[in-house]
Amino acid sequence: MNKKNLKKVLVLGSGALKIGQAGEFDYSGSQALKALREEGIKSVLVNPNIATIQTSEGIADQVYFQPVNAHFVTEIIKKERPDGILLAFGGQTALNCGTELYLNGTLKEYGVQVLGTSVEAIMDTEDRDRFVKKLDEISLKTPVSHAVENMDDALKAAHEIGFPIMIRSAYALGGLGSGICPDEKAFKELAESAFTFAPQILVEESLKGWKEIEFECIRDANDRCFTVASMENFDPLGIHTGESIVVAPTCSLTEEQVKMLQEITIKCVRHLGIVGECNIQFAFNAQTNDYRIIEINARLSRSSALASKATGYPLAFVAAKIALGYTLDQIGEMGTTSSAYVAPSLDYMICKIPRWDLTKFAGVSRQIGSSMKSVGEIMSIGRSFEEMIQKGLRMIGQGMHGFVGNDHTKFDDLDNELANPTDLRIFAIAQAMEEGYTIERIEELTKIDVWFLERLKHIVDLKHELQKFDKLEDLSDELLLEVKRCGFSDFQIARFVLKTKSTNMEKENLEVRKIRKQRGILPSVKRIPTVASVDELPLLHIHPRACLRRHQGRAVQGRSRHHLL
């Protein structure tokens, strides 16, 4: 069946409102429904969550507010008789449901074609044992691991590998049931819990402290394949991506290292037979260039929305078109902000910072790890790491003014706070730098890459430069421009120069703003740049190291809309 024969397509949404479902995949589902409408194909959506865009009137032709599970979806298939089904746009919930419908014969019985990546390929990525064996065929490295389905086999595997041990659940989202176990007692407790979430768990070597690198990759039926975006976790492996600050593009790796991982990604995606979009996660040792492929999501992921908004490349829209039978060259410019045939190039940076609401619960542990606790996230864009991290920290809803200049309670045991991450560790790093900790010492305790720590130290150094002055008029144009480029708000500048501790500093803020305007130091709004030509070859994004070497005040490519006051 090709796209011309499709009259009605069933889209599985992400399910009820809880971590790992709901709004996290609203973007991808909405884009898929948009692509179906553009093709004149009737869409049937199954999603019980009313608090999403995709369930709004006019997005899908028919909406069923029912649980995304095999029982309800089977009844909907009987009634609607769709020609095809899209599994990749509702996260893990949709993928698991689609796999069950395939295995129990429902899809075959009612003649429903799985569009895009085949269920066999999905199972190769979701079943941990099959995944490892599949990548062994092309000599790609995965963590030393054993897939087990009972406690006896789990304990046997743990002793073969040796502690510490990493536990992962198959067919689970958000790191559910996962964690690092230092000894057998902790292992038994976590394994028992993991078996309640999934029938199979993966017992594997611990790579805690390695870098975690992600790529969003796209491939069509003609085997055109490239990485759309690269992302790097601020925190080392051992902290779930959803719990970590994520930066795009990768910052701390060399261009040669990025290219190596891109080539491995493309080799892997082609071997698995993925058609459409996927997300691949690496554990990477930058000192030895050793790597492990942690997992591949043969679907739109939480990171896909971030990558799409950051780069201007509409991943979900393009993936839906590919699932309908189009190739990337056919998609071209239709409905997209850039050519679908090439990867976007960036001369700016973006970061994602999680949001937690742990203070709402009495007695809850603030420590974060391989299982998600965050309930949301923000995205910040800037021309430098310093700019975007300070802007982002002002948006996370914790009352912070940036990386420095905050009024939060000081940490009593800094070493413990740095070594055992919590939702406030970024501010513990700021305090440590203020108290004279060296970058080497902080790196030793946190395992956060020196590249990031050096940029954060630059923010602290600029704060100390501002504190040398008592009058705003004494600030040089160069210093004022530099601190604004590094994300300092007018509030921060006024606080550090005028030594004011008040939280209501409207007058002082206006004074800083007035001086900036007099000196012509004004921000401007830029749009995400477009890709100029389909003839451009898409291998490497512009590397942040090169971006930082250029004059950071240069305008982002793209049209400047207006200046801010």
Short mmCIF file of N, CA, C and O in Angstrom, two decimals, residues 45-148:
data_model
loop_
_atom_site.label_atom_id
_atom_site.label_comp_id
_atom_site.label_asym_id
_atom_site.label_seq_id
_atom_site.Cartn_x
_atom_site.Cartn_y
_atom_site.Cartn_z
N LEU A 45 -7.52 9.76 16.03
CA LEU A 45 -6.58 9.87 17.14
C LEU A 45 -7.13 9.19 18.38
O LEU A 45 -8.28 9.37 18.73
N VAL A 46 -6.25 8.42 19.04
CA VAL A 46 -6.60 7.83 20.34
C VAL A 46 -5.70 8.48 21.38
O VAL A 46 -4.49 8.28 21.39
N ASN A 47 -6.30 9.25 22.27
CA ASN A 47 -5.53 9.94 23.31
C ASN A 47 -6.49 10.42 24.39
O ASN A 47 -7.34 11.27 24.13
N PRO A 48 -6.37 9.93 25.63
CA PRO A 48 -7.29 10.32 26.69
C PRO A 48 -6.98 11.67 27.32
O PRO A 48 -7.70 12.10 28.22
N ASN A 49 -5.93 12.32 26.88
CA ASN A 49 -5.49 13.56 27.53
C ASN A 49 -6.13 14.77 26.85
O ASN A 49 -5.78 15.11 25.72
N ILE A 50 -7.01 15.45 27.54
CA ILE A 50 -7.68 16.61 26.96
C ILE A 50 -6.78 17.85 26.98
O ILE A 50 -7.05 18.82 26.28
N ALA A 51 -5.71 17.81 27.78
CA ALA A 51 -4.85 18.99 27.93
C ALA A 51 -3.72 19.01 26.91
O ALA A 51 -2.57 19.28 27.24
N THR A 52 -4.02 18.69 25.66
CA THR A 52 -3.01 18.68 24.61
C THR A 52 -3.55 19.42 23.39
O THR A 52 -4.76 19.56 23.20
N ILE A 53 -2.62 19.87 22.54
CA ILE A 53 -3.00 20.53 21.29
C ILE A 53 -3.64 19.51 20.34
O ILE A 53 -4.63 19.81 19.67
N GLN A 54 -3.08 18.30 20.29
CA GLN A 54 -3.54 17.33 19.29
C GLN A 54 -4.97 16.90 19.49
O GLN A 54 -5.62 16.46 18.54
N THR A 55 -5.51 17.02 20.71
CA THR A 55 -6.91 16.67 20.94
C THR A 55 -7.85 17.86 20.78
O THR A 55 -9.05 17.75 21.01
N SER A 56 -7.30 19.01 20.40
CA SER A 56 -8.12 20.21 20.18
C SER A 56 -8.94 20.05 18.90
O SER A 56 -8.57 19.32 17.98
N GLU A 57 -10.04 20.76 18.85
CA GLU A 57 -10.93 20.69 17.69
C GLU A 57 -10.20 21.14 16.41
O GLU A 57 -9.49 22.14 16.40
N GLY A 58 -10.35 20.35 15.36
CA GLY A 58 -9.78 20.72 14.07
C GLY A 58 -8.41 20.15 13.79
O GLY A 58 -7.90 20.28 12.67
N ILE A 59 -7.78 19.53 14.78
CA ILE A 59 -6.44 18.95 14.55
C ILE A 59 -6.58 17.55 13.95
O ILE A 59 -6.00 17.24 12.91
N ALA A 60 -7.36 16.68 14.60
CA ALA A 60 -7.65 15.35 14.06
C ALA A 60 -9.11 15.32 13.60
O ALA A 60 -9.96 16.08 14.08
N ASP A 61 -9.40 14.44 12.66
CA ASP A 61 -10.77 14.34 12.17
C ASP A 61 -11.67 13.64 13.17
O ASP A 61 -12.85 13.97 13.30
N GLN A 62 -11.11 12.67 13.89
CA GLN A 62 -11.89 11.94 14.89
C GLN A 62 -11.00 11.68 16.10
O GLN A 62 -9.87 11.22 15.95
N VAL A 63 -11.49 12.00 17.28
CA VAL A 63 -10.70 11.81 18.51
C VAL A 63 -11.44 10.87 19.45
O VAL A 63 -12.63 11.05 19.72
N TYR A 64 -10.71 9.86 19.95
CA TYR A 64 -11.24 8.97 20.97
C TYR A 64 -10.48 9.21 22.26
O TYR A 64 -9.27 8.97 22.33
N PHE A 65 -11.18 9.69 23.27
CA PHE A 65 -10.55 9.92 24.57
C PHE A 65 -10.56 8.62 25.38
O PHE A 65 -11.24 8.50 26.40
N GLN A 66 -9.81 7.66 24.90
CA GLN A 66 -9.76 6.35 25.51
C GLN A 66 -8.31 5.98 25.84
O GLN A 66 -7.38 6.51 25.22
N PRO A 67 -8.10 5.08 26.81
CA PRO A 67 -6.73 4.66 27.14
C PRO A 67 -6.04 4.06 25.92
O PRO A 67 -6.66 3.35 25.11
N VAL A 68 -4.73 4.33 25.81
CA VAL A 68 -3.95 3.77 24.71
C VAL A 68 -3.46 2.39 25.13
O VAL A 68 -2.34 2.21 25.61
N ASN A 69 -4.35 1.41 25.01
CA ASN A 69 -3.96 0.02 25.28
C ASN A 69 -4.64 -0.88 24.25
O ASN A 69 -5.51 -0.46 23.49
N ALA A 70 -4.22 -2.14 24.22
CA ALA A 70 -4.65 -3.05 23.16
C ALA A 70 -6.16 -3.23 23.12
O ALA A 70 -6.77 -3.31 22.03
N HIS A 71 -6.81 -3.29 24.28
CA HIS A 71 -8.25 -3.54 24.32
C HIS A 71 -9.03 -2.42 23.63
O HIS A 71 -9.84 -2.66 22.73
N PHE A 72 -8.79 -1.19 24.05
CA PHE A 72 -9.56 -0.06 23.51
C PHE A 72 -9.20 0.22 22.06
O PHE A 72 -10.08 0.51 21.24
N VAL A 73 -7.92 0.12 21.73
CA VAL A 73 -7.51 0.41 20.36
C VAL A 73 -8.07 -0.64 19.40
O VAL A 73 -8.46 -0.32 18.27
N THR A 74 -8.16 -1.90 19.85
CA THR A 74 -8.76 -2.94 19.01
C THR A 74 -10.22 -2.61 18.68
O THR A 74 -10.67 -2.75 17.53
N GLU A 75 -10.96 -2.16 19.68
CA GLU A 75 -12.37 -1.80 19.46
C GLU A 75 -12.49 -0.63 18.50
O GLU A 75 -13.40 -0.58 17.66
N ILE A 76 -11.58 0.32 18.62
CA ILE A 76 -11.59 1.48 17.72
C ILE A 76 -11.26 1.05 16.29
O ILE A 76 -11.85 1.54 15.32
N ILE A 77 -10.31 0.13 16.14
CA ILE A 77 -9.96 -0.40 14.82
C ILE A 77 -11.16 -1.10 14.19
O ILE A 77 -11.46 -0.94 13.00
N LYS A 78 -11.90 -1.88 15.00
CA LYS A 78 -13.09 -2.57 14.49
C LYS A 78 -14.12 -1.57 13.97
O LYS A 78 -14.78 -1.81 12.95
N LYS A 79 -14.25 -0.47 14.66
CA LYS A 79 -15.26 0.51 14.27
C LYS A 79 -14.81 1.37 13.10
O LYS A 79 -15.57 1.61 12.15
N GLU A 80 -13.56 1.88 13.16
CA GLU A 80 -13.11 2.86 12.18
C GLU A 80 -12.51 2.23 10.91
O GLU A 80 -12.46 2.86 9.86
N ARG A 81 -11.98 1.01 11.04
CA ARG A 81 -11.34 0.29 9.93
C ARG A 81 -10.32 1.16 9.19
O ARG A 81 -10.44 1.43 7.99
N PRO A 82 -9.26 1.61 9.89
CA PRO A 82 -8.22 2.43 9.25
C PRO A 82 -7.37 1.59 8.29
O PRO A 82 -7.26 0.37 8.44
N ASP A 83 -6.77 2.25 7.31
CA ASP A 83 -5.87 1.58 6.37
C ASP A 83 -4.47 1.43 6.97
O ASP A 83 -3.75 0.48 6.66
N GLY A 84 -4.06 2.40 7.79
CA GLY A 84 -2.72 2.38 8.36
C GLY A 84 -2.73 2.87 9.79
O GLY A 84 -3.71 3.43 10.28
N ILE A 85 -1.59 2.65 10.48
CA ILE A 85 -1.45 3.10 11.86
C ILE A 85 -0.06 3.68 12.07
O ILE A 85 0.93 3.17 11.54
N LEU A 86 0.02 4.80 12.79
CA LEU A 86 1.28 5.45 13.14
C LEU A 86 1.58 5.19 14.61
O LEU A 86 0.79 5.55 15.48
N LEU A 87 2.73 4.56 14.87
CA LEU A 87 3.10 4.17 16.24
C LEU A 87 4.16 5.08 16.85
O LEU A 87 4.37 5.04 18.06
N ALA A 88 4.84 5.87 16.03
CA ALA A 88 6.06 6.55 16.49
C ALA A 88 5.82 7.91 17.11
O ALA A 88 6.78 8.59 17.48
N PHE A 89 4.56 8.33 17.28
CA PHE A 89 4.30 9.71 17.68
C PHE A 89 3.66 9.83 19.07
O PHE A 89 3.24 10.90 19.46
N GLY A 90 3.61 8.71 19.80
CA GLY A 90 3.01 8.75 21.13
C GLY A 90 3.91 8.22 22.22
O GLY A 90 3.44 7.75 23.25
N GLY A 91 5.22 8.26 21.96
CA GLY A 91 6.16 7.82 22.98
C GLY A 91 6.10 6.31 23.20
O GLY A 91 5.64 5.54 22.36
N GLN A 92 6.58 5.89 24.37
CA GLN A 92 6.68 4.46 24.67
C GLN A 92 5.31 3.81 24.77
O GLN A 92 5.13 2.64 24.40
N THR A 93 4.32 4.54 25.26
CA THR A 93 2.98 3.99 25.42
C THR A 93 2.43 3.52 24.08
O THR A 93 1.92 2.40 23.95
N ALA A 94 2.52 4.36 23.07
CA ALA A 94 2.01 4.02 21.74
C ALA A 94 2.80 2.88 21.12
O ALA A 94 2.24 1.97 20.50
N LEU A 95 4.11 2.91 21.31
CA LEU A 95 4.97 1.88 20.72
C LEU A 95 4.65 0.50 21.32
O LEU A 95 4.54 -0.50 20.60
N ASN A 96 4.49 0.46 22.63
CA ASN A 96 4.17 -0.81 23.30
C ASN A 96 2.80 -1.33 22.85
O ASN A 96 2.62 -2.53 22.63
N CYS A 97 1.84 -0.43 22.75
CA CYS A 97 0.49 -0.82 22.34
C CYS A 97 0.50 -1.37 20.91
O CYS A 97 -0.09 -2.41 20.62
N GLY A 98 1.19 -0.68 20.01
CA GLY A 98 1.27 -1.12 18.62
C GLY A 98 1.96 -2.46 18.48
O GLY A 98 1.54 -3.31 17.67
N THR A 99 3.01 -2.66 19.26
CA THR A 99 3.71 -3.95 19.23
C THR A 99 2.80 -5.09 19.67
O THR A 99 2.77 -6.16 19.06
N GLU A 100 2.02 -4.85 20.73
CA GLU A 100 1.09 -5.88 21.21
C GLU A 100 0.02 -6.20 20.17
O GLU A 100 -0.32 -7.37 19.94
N LEU A 101 -0.49 -5.16 19.49
CA LEU A 101 -1.50 -5.38 18.45
C LEU A 101 -0.93 -6.17 17.27
O LEU A 101 -1.63 -6.96 16.64
N TYR A 102 0.33 -5.96 16.99
CA TYR A 102 1.00 -6.69 15.92
C TYR A 102 1.18 -8.16 16.32
O TYR A 102 0.89 -9.07 15.53
N LEU A 103 1.66 -8.38 17.53
CA LEU A 103 1.96 -9.74 17.97
C LEU A 103 0.70 -10.58 18.15
O LEU A 103 0.71 -11.79 17.92
N ASN A 104 -0.40 -9.95 18.59
CA ASN A 104 -1.63 -10.74 18.80
C ASN A 104 -2.46 -10.89 17.53
O ASN A 104 -3.56 -11.47 17.55
N GLY A 105 -1.97 -10.34 16.42
CA GLY A 105 -2.62 -10.54 15.13
C GLY A 105 -3.73 -9.57 14.80
O GLY A 105 -4.37 -9.68 13.73
N THR A 106 -4.01 -8.61 15.66
CA THR A 106 -5.11 -7.67 15.42
C THR A 106 -4.88 -6.86 14.14
O THR A 106 -5.80 -6.67 13.34
N LEU A 107 -3.69 -6.34 13.97
CA LEU A 107 -3.42 -5.50 12.80
C LEU A 107 -3.58 -6.30 11.51
O LEU A 107 -4.14 -5.80 10.53
N LYS A 108 -3.08 -7.52 11.50
CA LYS A 108 -3.20 -8.36 10.31
C LYS A 108 -4.66 -8.72 10.04
O LYS A 108 -5.13 -8.70 8.88
N GLU A 109 -5.40 -9.03 11.11
CA GLU A 109 -6.80 -9.44 10.97
C GLU A 109 -7.64 -8.35 10.30
O GLU A 109 -8.52 -8.65 9.47
N TYR A 110 -7.37 -7.10 10.65
CA TYR A 110 -8.18 -6.00 10.12
C TYR A 110 -7.48 -5.23 8.99
O TYR A 110 -7.94 -4.17 8.59
N GLY A 111 -6.37 -5.78 8.50
CA GLY A 111 -5.70 -5.19 7.34
C GLY A 111 -5.12 -3.81 7.61
O GLY A 111 -5.15 -2.94 6.73
N VAL A 112 -4.59 -3.59 8.81
CA VAL A 112 -4.01 -2.28 9.18
C VAL A 112 -2.50 -2.33 8.97
O VAL A 112 -1.81 -3.15 9.60
N GLN A 113 -1.99 -1.47 8.11
CA GLN A 113 -0.57 -1.45 7.82
C GLN A 113 0.18 -0.53 8.78
O GLN A 113 -0.26 0.60 9.02
N VAL A 114 1.28 -1.02 9.34
CA VAL A 114 2.13 -0.17 10.17
C VAL A 114 2.95 0.73 9.24
O VAL A 114 3.69 0.24 8.38
N LEU A 115 2.80 2.03 9.40
CA LEU A 115 3.48 2.99 8.53
C LEU A 115 4.81 3.41 9.14
O LEU A 115 4.92 3.61 10.35
N GLY A 116 5.83 3.54 8.31
CA GLY A 116 7.16 3.93 8.79
C GLY A 116 7.96 2.71 9.22
O GLY A 116 7.92 1.66 8.57
N THR A 117 8.68 2.84 10.30
CA THR A 117 9.53 1.75 10.79
C THR A 117 8.69 0.51 11.09
O THR A 117 7.63 0.60 11.72
N SER A 118 9.16 -0.65 10.64
CA SER A 118 8.42 -1.89 10.84
C SER A 118 8.41 -2.29 12.31
O SER A 118 9.29 -1.88 13.09
N VAL A 119 7.43 -3.10 12.70
CA VAL A 119 7.34 -3.56 14.08
C VAL A 119 8.54 -4.44 14.42
O VAL A 119 9.04 -4.43 15.55
N GLU A 120 9.04 -5.20 13.44
CA GLU A 120 10.22 -6.01 13.68
C GLU A 120 11.41 -5.14 14.08
O GLU A 120 12.17 -5.47 15.01
N ALA A 121 11.59 -4.02 13.38
CA ALA A 121 12.68 -3.10 13.71
C ALA A 121 12.45 -2.46 15.08
O ALA A 121 13.39 -2.26 15.85
N ILE A 122 11.19 -2.15 15.39
CA ILE A 122 10.87 -1.58 16.70
C ILE A 122 11.24 -2.58 17.80
O ILE A 122 11.84 -2.22 18.82
N MET A 123 10.90 -3.85 17.58
CA MET A 123 11.21 -4.87 18.58
C MET A 123 12.72 -5.07 18.72
O MET A 123 13.22 -5.38 19.81
N ASP A 124 13.45 -4.88 17.62
CA ASP A 124 14.91 -4.97 17.70
C ASP A 124 15.50 -3.88 18.60
O ASP A 124 16.55 -4.08 19.21
N THR A 125 14.83 -2.74 18.67
CA THR A 125 15.35 -1.64 19.52
C THR A 125 14.80 -1.72 20.94
O THR A 125 15.46 -1.28 21.88
N GLU A 126 13.60 -2.29 21.11
CA GLU A 126 12.96 -2.29 22.43
C GLU A 126 13.34 -3.50 23.27
O GLU A 126 13.49 -3.39 24.48
N ASP A 127 13.45 -4.67 22.64
CA ASP A 127 13.86 -5.87 23.36
C ASP A 127 15.37 -5.81 23.54
O ASP A 127 16.13 -5.88 22.58
N ARG A 128 15.82 -5.69 24.78
CA ARG A 128 17.24 -5.43 25.02
C ARG A 128 18.14 -6.56 24.52
O ARG A 128 19.24 -6.31 24.01
N ASP A 129 17.67 -7.80 24.63
CA ASP A 129 18.47 -8.93 24.17
C ASP A 129 18.62 -8.90 22.65
O ASP A 129 19.71 -9.07 22.10
N ARG A 130 17.51 -8.69 21.95
CA ARG A 130 17.55 -8.60 20.48
C ARG A 130 18.40 -7.42 20.03
O ARG A 130 19.12 -7.50 19.04
N PHE A 131 18.31 -6.32 20.76
CA PHE A 131 19.05 -5.10 20.42
C PHE A 131 20.56 -5.37 20.44
O PHE A 131 21.28 -5.03 19.50
N VAL A 132 21.03 -5.98 21.51
CA VAL A 132 22.46 -6.26 21.64
C VAL A 132 22.93 -7.23 20.54
O VAL A 132 23.96 -7.01 19.91
N LYS A 133 22.15 -8.28 20.29
CA LYS A 133 22.53 -9.25 19.27
C LYS A 133 22.54 -8.63 17.88
O LYS A 133 23.40 -8.93 17.04
N LYS A 134 21.59 -7.73 17.62
CA LYS A 134 21.51 -7.09 16.31
C LYS A 134 22.73 -6.21 16.05
O LYS A 134 23.31 -6.21 14.96
N LEU A 135 23.17 -5.46 17.06
CA LEU A 135 24.33 -4.59 16.87
C LEU A 135 25.63 -5.38 16.87
O LEU A 135 26.62 -4.94 16.26
N ASP A 136 25.63 -6.54 17.51
CA ASP A 136 26.81 -7.40 17.45
C ASP A 136 27.10 -7.85 16.02
O ASP A 136 28.24 -8.11 15.64
N GLU A 137 26.04 -7.92 15.19
CA GLU A 137 26.19 -8.36 13.80
C GLU A 137 27.08 -7.42 12.99
O GLU A 137 27.72 -7.84 12.01
N ILE A 138 27.13 -6.15 13.38
CA ILE A 138 27.98 -5.18 12.65
C ILE A 138 29.07 -4.63 13.57
O ILE A 138 29.62 -3.56 13.31
N SER A 139 29.35 -5.35 14.64
CA SER A 139 30.48 -5.05 15.54
C SER A 139 30.39 -3.65 16.15
O SER A 139 31.39 -2.95 16.28
N LEU A 140 29.18 -3.24 16.53
CA LEU A 140 29.01 -1.99 17.26
C LEU A 140 28.92 -2.29 18.75
O LEU A 140 28.33 -3.28 19.16
N LYS A 141 29.50 -1.42 19.56
CA LYS A 141 29.64 -1.69 20.99
C LYS A 141 28.38 -1.29 21.77
O LYS A 141 27.86 -0.18 21.63
N THR A 142 27.92 -2.21 22.58
CA THR A 142 26.86 -1.93 23.55
C THR A 142 27.41 -2.27 24.94
O THR A 142 28.40 -3.00 25.05
N PRO A 143 26.79 -1.78 25.99
CA PRO A 143 27.28 -2.13 27.33
C PRO A 143 27.27 -3.64 27.54
O PRO A 143 26.35 -4.33 27.08
N VAL A 144 28.28 -4.15 28.22
CA VAL A 144 28.30 -5.57 28.57
C VAL A 144 27.05 -5.84 29.40
O VAL A 144 26.84 -5.22 30.44
N SER A 145 26.22 -6.76 28.93
CA SER A 145 24.91 -6.86 29.56
C SER A 145 24.31 -8.25 29.38
O SER A 145 24.74 -9.03 28.53
N HIS A 146 23.28 -8.50 30.19
CA HIS A 146 22.49 -9.73 30.09
C HIS A 146 21.02 -9.35 30.25
O HIS A 146 20.66 -8.67 31.22
N ALA A 147 20.19 -9.79 29.32
CA ALA A 147 18.74 -9.60 29.45
C ALA A 147 18.18 -10.77 30.24
O ALA A 147 18.42 -11.93 29.90
N VAL A 148 17.46 -10.48 31.31
CA VAL A 148 16.95 -11.54 32.19
C VAL A 148 15.47 -11.31 32.47
O VAL A 148 14.97 -10.19 32.36
#
